[in-house]
C-alpha cells in the first residue's frame, strides 16, 4: 500500500534518491536564505524593525541548507544539480509570486508593498513547509539518521509560519488588510499549482531512480492530482487565514542550532 511513510522510507534508503532529495532541499533552503538576507538589507526605513526578524529567517534557511548538505556528506554523497522542473522557488517567481531576484540584486530600497508581497508569499510557502515537516516529524522524528535534522527544521518552520502571521496581522492593523488578502489569495492559488507540478516532477525522477513500476507511478500522479483538486476547490483557504501565534515574537528567541557538524 502506498503511504507517505513507505514512499519516503524508500527515498531515504536508496543513495541515489536520497542524494537527489537532499540536493533539491538544500538548494531551495539556500535560495531562501539569500532572498531573506537581501530583503533584510533593502527593507524600507518605515519597516526597519522587521530587518532583524527577516535576517533571522534567512539565517535559519541557510542553516537548513547546511543540514541537508551535512546529511549528504555523512553518506559520502556529493550534491547533484537540481532539475529545473523541481525548482519550486524559481517556478513560483516565474508566476510572479514573491519578489523577483532581479529586484533583490539591486541596491534600491524596497517599498512597503514589496514587504507585503514578501510576507504574503512567505505565509503561503511556510504553511507548505510546516505541513511537510509535521508529516516527516510524525513518521521520522526518531529516525537514527535524519530524526534530529527533521526535529530542528520542523521547529524552525513552525516559527517562520507564526512570524508571518504575526507581522501580517500587525500590518493589517495599519490599514493594509485588503492588499494583504489579495496578495495571499494570488500566492495561494499559484502555489498549489506549482506544488502539484513540482511534486509530479520529483516523483517522476524518484520513480526512475527507484525503478517504480508504471502502475505505481500512475497512482502517485493521480494522488497528486487529487490533492491539487481539493486544494483548488477549497483547501487553499487555510493557506490565507491569519491568526495570532500562541507565542509572541516567534523569531525573537535563541535559534535552534544545527545538529552535529552541519
mmCIF file with all atom_site columns, N, CA, C and O in Angstrom, residues 4 38 81 95 99 102 122 148 158 180 188 191 202 204 206 252:
data_model
loop_
_atom_site.group_PDB
_atom_site.id
_atom_site.type_symbol
_atom_site.label_atom_id
_atom_site.label_alt_id
_atom_site.label_comp_id
_atom_site.label_asym_id
_atom_site.label_entity_id
_atom_site.label_seq_id
_atom_site.pdbx_PDB_ins_code
_atom_site.Cartn_x
_atom_site.Cartn_y
_atom_site.Cartn_z
_atom_site.occupancy
_atom_site.B_iso_or_equiv
_atom_site.pdbx_formal_charge
_atom_site.auth_seq_id
_atom_site.auth_comp_id
_atom_site.auth_asym_id
_atom_site.auth_atom_id
_atom_site.pdbx_PDB_model_num
ATOM 1  N N  . UNK A 1 4   ? 2.726  7.907  2.726   1.00 0.00 ? 4   UNK A N  1
ATOM 2  C CA . UNK A 1 4   ? 3.816  8.879  2.801   1.00 0.00 ? 4   UNK A CA 1
ATOM 3  C C  . UNK A 1 4   ? 5.033  8.263  3.490   1.00 0.00 ? 4   UNK A C  1
ATOM 4  O O  . UNK A 1 4   ? 6.176  8.478  3.067   1.00 0.00 ? 4   UNK A O  1
ATOM 5  N N  . UNK A 1 38  ? 18.802 39.491 1.435   1.00 0.00 ? 38  UNK A N  1
ATOM 6  C CA . UNK A 1 38  ? 18.677 40.667 0.583   1.00 0.00 ? 38  UNK A CA 1
ATOM 7  C C  . UNK A 1 38  ? 17.491 41.538 1.003   1.00 0.00 ? 38  UNK A C  1
ATOM 8  O O  . UNK A 1 38  ? 17.569 42.764 1.019   1.00 0.00 ? 38  UNK A O  1
ATOM 9  N N  . UNK A 1 81  ? 23.076 18.456 -9.382  1.00 0.00 ? 81  UNK A N  1
ATOM 10 C CA . UNK A 1 81  ? 22.305 19.578 -9.906  1.00 0.00 ? 81  UNK A CA 1
ATOM 11 C C  . UNK A 1 81  ? 20.799 19.349 -9.726  1.00 0.00 ? 81  UNK A C  1
ATOM 12 O O  . UNK A 1 81  ? 20.308 18.232 -9.839  1.00 0.00 ? 81  UNK A O  1
ATOM 13 N N  . UNK A 1 95  ? 5.902  32.734 -12.021 1.00 0.00 ? 95  UNK A N  1
ATOM 14 C CA . UNK A 1 95  ? 4.470  33.041 -11.979 1.00 0.00 ? 95  UNK A CA 1
ATOM 15 C C  . UNK A 1 95  ? 4.207  34.409 -11.350 1.00 0.00 ? 95  UNK A C  1
ATOM 16 O O  . UNK A 1 95  ? 3.056  34.780 -11.110 1.00 0.00 ? 95  UNK A O  1
ATOM 17 N N  . UNK A 1 99  ? 9.079  38.241 -4.492  1.00 0.00 ? 99  UNK A N  1
ATOM 18 C CA . UNK A 1 99  ? 9.908  39.304 -5.052  1.00 0.00 ? 99  UNK A CA 1
ATOM 19 C C  . UNK A 1 99  ? 10.915 38.716 -6.029  1.00 0.00 ? 99  UNK A C  1
ATOM 20 O O  . UNK A 1 99  ? 11.620 37.760 -5.704  1.00 0.00 ? 99  UNK A O  1
ATOM 21 N N  . UNK A 1 102 ? 15.794 39.686 -9.677  1.00 0.00 ? 102 UNK A N  1
ATOM 22 C CA . UNK A 1 102 ? 16.375 40.891 -10.288 1.00 0.00 ? 102 UNK A CA 1
ATOM 23 C C  . UNK A 1 102 ? 16.202 42.095 -9.381  1.00 0.00 ? 102 UNK A C  1
ATOM 24 O O  . UNK A 1 102 ? 17.119 42.915 -9.240  1.00 0.00 ? 102 UNK A O  1
ATOM 25 N N  . UNK A 1 122 ? 5.601  34.397 1.833   1.00 0.00 ? 122 UNK A N  1
ATOM 26 C CA . UNK A 1 122 ? 6.200  33.567 2.873   1.00 0.00 ? 122 UNK A CA 1
ATOM 27 C C  . UNK A 1 122 ? 5.133  32.866 3.697   1.00 0.00 ? 122 UNK A C  1
ATOM 28 O O  . UNK A 1 122 ? 5.299  31.696 4.074   1.00 0.00 ? 122 UNK A O  1
ATOM 29 N N  . UNK A 1 148 ? 17.067 13.970 14.038  1.00 0.00 ? 148 UNK A N  1
ATOM 30 C CA . UNK A 1 148 ? 17.434 15.255 14.665  1.00 0.00 ? 148 UNK A CA 1
ATOM 31 C C  . UNK A 1 148 ? 17.260 16.401 13.667  1.00 0.00 ? 148 UNK A C  1
ATOM 32 O O  . UNK A 1 148 ? 16.749 17.476 14.019  1.00 0.00 ? 148 UNK A O  1
ATOM 33 N N  . UNK A 1 158 ? 7.781  26.014 11.949  1.00 0.00 ? 158 UNK A N  1
ATOM 34 C CA . UNK A 1 158 ? 6.638  26.469 12.744  1.00 0.00 ? 158 UNK A CA 1
ATOM 35 C C  . UNK A 1 158 ? 6.834  27.912 13.188  1.00 0.00 ? 158 UNK A C  1
ATOM 36 O O  . UNK A 1 158 ? 5.890  28.714 13.177  1.00 0.00 ? 158 UNK A O  1
ATOM 37 N N  . UNK A 1 180 ? -3.313 42.803 1.686   1.00 0.00 ? 180 UNK A N  1
ATOM 38 C CA . UNK A 1 180 ? -2.769 41.541 2.178   1.00 0.00 ? 180 UNK A CA 1
ATOM 39 C C  . UNK A 1 180 ? -3.639 40.380 1.728   1.00 0.00 ? 180 UNK A C  1
ATOM 40 O O  . UNK A 1 180 ? -3.133 39.344 1.269   1.00 0.00 ? 180 UNK A O  1
ATOM 41 N N  . UNK A 1 188 ? -1.541 31.875 -2.863  1.00 0.00 ? 188 UNK A N  1
ATOM 42 C CA . UNK A 1 188 ? -2.008 30.524 -2.568  1.00 0.00 ? 188 UNK A CA 1
ATOM 43 C C  . UNK A 1 188 ? -2.413 29.789 -3.834  1.00 0.00 ? 188 UNK A C  1
ATOM 44 O O  . UNK A 1 188 ? -2.068 28.613 -4.028  1.00 0.00 ? 188 UNK A O  1
ATOM 45 N N  . UNK A 1 191 ? 0.674  28.916 -5.741  1.00 0.00 ? 191 UNK A N  1
ATOM 46 C CA . UNK A 1 191 ? 1.497  27.929 -5.046  1.00 0.00 ? 191 UNK A CA 1
ATOM 47 C C  . UNK A 1 191 ? 0.955  26.521 -5.192  1.00 0.00 ? 191 UNK A C  1
ATOM 48 O O  . UNK A 1 191 ? 1.733  25.570 -5.407  1.00 0.00 ? 191 UNK A O  1
ATOM 49 N N  . UNK A 1 202 ? 9.236  15.674 -9.145  1.00 0.00 ? 202 UNK A N  1
ATOM 50 C CA . UNK A 1 202 ? 10.089 14.983 -8.181  1.00 0.00 ? 202 UNK A CA 1
ATOM 51 C C  . UNK A 1 202 ? 9.769  13.485 -8.172  1.00 0.00 ? 202 UNK A C  1
ATOM 52 O O  . UNK A 1 202 ? 10.673 12.639 -8.203  1.00 0.00 ? 202 UNK A O  1
ATOM 53 N N  . UNK A 1 204 ? 8.510  11.758 -10.525 1.00 0.00 ? 204 UNK A N  1
ATOM 54 C CA . UNK A 1 204 ? 8.954  11.159 -11.785 1.00 0.00 ? 204 UNK A CA 1
ATOM 55 C C  . UNK A 1 204 ? 10.437 10.816 -11.712 1.00 0.00 ? 204 UNK A C  1
ATOM 56 O O  . UNK A 1 204 ? 10.860 9.721  -12.114 1.00 0.00 ? 204 UNK A O  1
ATOM 57 N N  . UNK A 1 206 ? 12.186 10.346 -8.923  1.00 0.00 ? 206 UNK A N  1
ATOM 58 C CA . UNK A 1 206 ? 12.353 9.270  -7.941  1.00 0.00 ? 206 UNK A CA 1
ATOM 59 C C  . UNK A 1 206 ? 11.937 7.923  -8.533  1.00 0.00 ? 206 UNK A C  1
ATOM 60 O O  . UNK A 1 206 ? 12.569 6.894  -8.275  1.00 0.00 ? 206 UNK A O  1
ATOM 61 N N  . UNK A 1 252 ? 12.106 35.993 17.827  1.00 0.00 ? 252 UNK A N  1
ATOM 62 C CA . UNK A 1 252 ? 12.895 36.842 18.714  1.00 0.00 ? 252 UNK A CA 1
ATOM 63 C C  . UNK A 1 252 ? 13.734 36.080 19.713  1.00 0.00 ? 252 UNK A C  1
ATOM 64 O O  . UNK A 1 252 ? 14.569 36.661 20.391  1.00 0.00 ? 252 UNK A O  1
#
